[in-house]
Amino acid sequence: MKKTLNVNIGSIAFVIDEDAYFILKRYLDDIRARFEPREAAETLNDVEMRIADIFTEHLSSPRQVVNSDLVRRAMAIIGRADEFGDVRPGQQQPQANIKKLRRSRADRVIGGVCGGIAQYFGIDVSVVRLLTFILIFFGGISLWVYIIMWIVIPSEPEYYPPVNG
């Protein structure tokens, strides 16, 4: 079950899932950081209008939810934010890579715990898996510790790229 939000994009109301919302918000904030305030309003209005057009083309019903795949498709059509120019002096680029310990969605064999630990510390996942295997089978930690970490460590959201350091 995913949380959904009602948003107004290019003067059209859409229902968007939370992951897709954060991807789109970061993209628009990144574009905004590249323009003077007066230019940013006009440019973002044009970008939002184009995004709304893309969403309406791909959604067969107004009740359908915009997901992260559709947002990424729209971003690919419009172009990367850095294609709009460099970030203005004095403006910070949106914080995209916040380092948090999360279970990996990409490097998972059982629960993604080892993959998440490897991403957090910036090391190879094979080393973490080997170390975990040795600690479990030779008495360093028990299997219960792994299971508790599986439960306690949140899964990596779809809208965060893997963090490698």
Tab-separated table of C-alpha atoms in Angstrom:
chain	number	residue	atom	x	y	z
A	1	MET	CA	0.000	0.000	0.000
A	2	LYS	CA	1.369	3.409	-0.981
A	3	LYS	CA	0.421	6.858	0.151
A	4	THR	CA	-0.996	9.107	-2.580
A	5	LEU	CA	-1.199	12.872	-2.851
A	6	ASN	CA	-3.389	15.222	-4.841
A	7	VAL	CA	-1.247	17.725	-6.727
A	8	ASN	CA	-1.853	20.465	-9.252
A	9	ILE	CA	0.639	20.311	-12.126
A	10	GLY	CA	0.261	22.782	-14.969
A	11	SER	CA	-3.240	23.722	-13.730
A	12	ILE	CA	-4.408	20.096	-13.914
A	13	ALA	CA	-5.126	17.992	-10.834
A	14	PHE	CA	-3.386	14.627	-10.571
A	15	VAL	CA	-3.233	11.859	-7.994
A	16	ILE	CA	0.421	10.936	-7.527
A	17	ASP	CA	2.052	8.354	-5.281
A	18	GLU	CA	4.460	9.578	-2.636
A	19	ASP	CA	7.612	8.177	-4.288
A	20	ALA	CA	6.756	9.834	-7.592
A	21	TYR	CA	5.973	13.111	-5.818
A	22	PHE	CA	9.424	13.282	-4.227
A	23	ILE	CA	11.158	12.452	-7.512
A	24	LEU	CA	9.191	15.173	-9.313
A	25	LYS	CA	9.683	17.727	-6.520
A	26	ARG	CA	13.447	17.178	-6.488
A	27	TYR	CA	13.553	17.507	-10.288
A	28	LEU	CA	11.589	20.776	-10.282
A	29	ASP	CA	13.641	22.178	-7.374
A	30	ASP	CA	16.816	21.313	-9.278
A	31	ILE	CA	15.542	23.189	-12.335
A	32	ARG	CA	14.465	26.148	-10.171
A	33	ALA	CA	17.996	26.427	-8.722
A	34	ARG	CA	19.361	27.077	-12.219
A	35	PHE	CA	17.360	30.244	-12.976
A	36	GLU	CA	16.869	33.728	-11.578
A	37	PRO	CA	13.581	33.945	-9.628
A	38	ARG	CA	11.701	35.750	-12.418
A	39	GLU	CA	12.923	33.346	-15.114
A	40	ALA	CA	12.350	30.354	-12.824
A	41	ALA	CA	8.629	31.017	-12.495
A	42	GLU	CA	8.115	31.191	-16.256
A	43	THR	CA	10.349	28.214	-17.016
A	44	LEU	CA	8.812	26.047	-14.306
A	45	ASN	CA	5.343	26.922	-15.555
A	46	ASP	CA	6.322	25.732	-19.044
A	47	VAL	CA	7.944	22.572	-17.662
A	48	GLU	CA	4.899	21.822	-15.504
A	49	MET	CA	2.587	22.306	-18.501
A	50	ARG	CA	4.665	19.822	-20.509
A	51	ILE	CA	4.700	17.349	-17.608
A	52	ALA	CA	0.918	17.647	-17.321
A	53	ASP	CA	0.608	16.950	-21.069
A	54	ILE	CA	2.793	13.852	-20.753
A	55	PHE	CA	0.828	12.587	-17.758
A	56	THR	CA	-2.533	13.055	-19.483
A	57	GLU	CA	-1.230	11.286	-22.611
A	58	HIS	CA	-0.223	8.216	-20.587
A	59	LEU	CA	-3.143	8.045	-18.148
A	60	SER	CA	-6.331	6.578	-19.536
A	61	SER	CA	-8.466	7.815	-16.634
A	62	PRO	CA	-8.263	10.797	-14.277
A	63	ARG	CA	-8.535	8.303	-11.402
A	64	GLN	CA	-5.270	6.597	-12.306
A	65	VAL	CA	-2.309	7.315	-10.088
A	66	VAL	CA	0.908	8.823	-11.444
A	67	ASN	CA	3.738	6.494	-10.431
A	68	SER	CA	7.505	6.941	-10.353
A	69	ASP	CA	7.940	5.211	-13.740
A	70	LEU	CA	5.706	7.787	-15.421
A	71	VAL	CA	7.547	10.636	-13.684
A	72	ARG	CA	10.893	9.244	-14.869
A	73	ARG	CA	9.503	8.899	-18.400
A	74	ALA	CA	8.406	12.552	-18.348
A	75	MET	CA	11.813	13.609	-17.023
A	76	ALA	CA	13.531	11.673	-19.822
A	77	ILE	CA	11.374	13.437	-22.424
A	78	ILE	CA	11.975	16.912	-20.963
A	79	GLY	CA	15.654	16.354	-20.226
A	80	ARG	CA	17.954	16.300	-17.235
A	81	ALA	CA	17.950	19.353	-14.973
A	82	ASP	CA	21.613	20.063	-15.708
A	83	GLU	CA	20.682	20.580	-19.366
A	84	PHE	CA	18.899	23.768	-18.264
A	85	GLY	CA	22.224	25.311	-17.247
A	86	ASP	CA	24.471	25.545	-14.219
A	87	VAL	CA	23.240	26.118	-10.699
A	88	ARG	CA	23.156	29.850	-9.925
A	89	PRO	CA	25.867	31.168	-7.626
A	90	GLY	CA	24.561	31.291	-4.079
A	91	GLN	CA	21.970	28.596	-4.790
A	92	GLN	CA	22.440	25.142	-3.403
A	93	GLN	CA	21.561	22.148	-5.458
A	94	PRO	CA	18.827	20.106	-3.753
A	95	GLN	CA	20.182	17.541	-1.324
A	96	ALA	CA	19.765	14.288	-3.233
A	97	ASN	CA	22.171	11.977	-1.458
A	98	ILE	CA	21.406	11.929	2.231
A	99	LYS	CA	23.359	9.089	3.764
A	100	LYS	CA	20.980	6.775	5.644
A	101	LEU	CA	21.184	3.105	6.490
A	102	ARG	CA	18.514	1.313	4.477
A	103	ARG	CA	17.998	-2.214	3.192
A	104	SER	CA	18.966	-2.378	-0.461
A	105	ARG	CA	16.426	-3.061	-3.190
A	106	ALA	CA	19.086	-3.801	-5.815
A	107	ASP	CA	21.670	-5.858	-3.856
A	108	ARG	CA	19.474	-8.289	-1.999
A	109	VAL	CA	19.707	-12.022	-1.597
A	110	ILE	CA	17.390	-12.482	1.374
A	111	GLY	CA	16.377	-9.168	2.925
A	112	GLY	CA	18.801	-6.586	1.539
A	113	VAL	CA	20.496	-6.025	4.906
A	114	CYS	CA	24.021	-6.795	3.669
A	115	GLY	CA	23.467	-4.740	0.507
A	116	GLY	CA	22.274	-1.780	2.574
A	117	ILE	CA	25.235	-1.991	4.937
A	118	ALA	CA	27.611	-2.189	1.960
A	119	GLN	CA	26.019	0.892	0.363
A	120	TYR	CA	26.146	2.821	3.640
A	121	PHE	CA	29.851	2.161	4.215
A	122	GLY	CA	30.790	2.262	0.515
A	123	ILE	CA	32.278	-1.223	0.374
A	124	ASP	CA	31.692	-4.257	-1.798
A	125	VAL	CA	28.566	-6.220	-0.889
A	126	SER	CA	30.451	-9.520	-1.253
A	127	VAL	CA	32.740	-8.562	1.642
A	128	VAL	CA	29.759	-7.801	3.884
A	129	ARG	CA	28.026	-11.058	2.921
A	130	LEU	CA	31.166	-13.091	3.572
A	131	LEU	CA	31.714	-11.397	6.913
A	132	THR	CA	28.065	-11.971	7.879
A	133	PHE	CA	28.308	-15.640	6.911
A	134	ILE	CA	31.459	-16.107	8.978
A	135	LEU	CA	29.976	-14.309	12.008
A	136	ILE	CA	26.723	-16.280	11.903
A	137	PHE	CA	28.245	-19.729	11.447
A	138	PHE	CA	31.278	-19.317	13.668
A	139	GLY	CA	29.599	-17.759	16.676
A	140	GLY	CA	30.155	-14.016	16.349
A	141	ILE	CA	26.501	-13.093	15.974
A	142	SER	CA	23.382	-15.144	15.712
A	143	LEU	CA	20.862	-15.421	12.934
A	144	TRP	CA	18.466	-13.507	15.198
A	145	VAL	CA	20.587	-10.349	14.861
A	146	TYR	CA	20.214	-10.516	11.077
A	147	ILE	CA	16.456	-11.058	11.381
A	148	ILE	CA	16.115	-8.135	13.805
A	149	MET	CA	18.116	-5.904	11.434
A	150	TRP	CA	15.845	-7.037	8.598
A	151	ILE	CA	12.844	-5.880	10.620
A	152	VAL	CA	14.327	-2.678	12.064
A	153	ILE	CA	16.230	-1.231	9.087
A	154	PRO	CA	13.767	0.385	6.669
A	155	SER	CA	13.782	-0.607	3.028
A	156	GLU	CA	15.305	1.773	0.511
A	157	PRO	CA	12.541	3.900	-1.081
A	158	GLU	CA	12.198	3.771	-4.850
A	159	TYR	CA	12.937	7.484	-5.219
A	160	TYR	CA	16.410	7.375	-3.631
A	161	PRO	CA	19.313	6.434	-5.860
A	162	PRO	CA	21.819	4.062	-4.233
A	163	VAL	CA	24.203	6.033	-2.028
A	164	ASN	CA	27.825	4.990	-2.327
A	165	GLY	CA	29.533	7.366	0.002
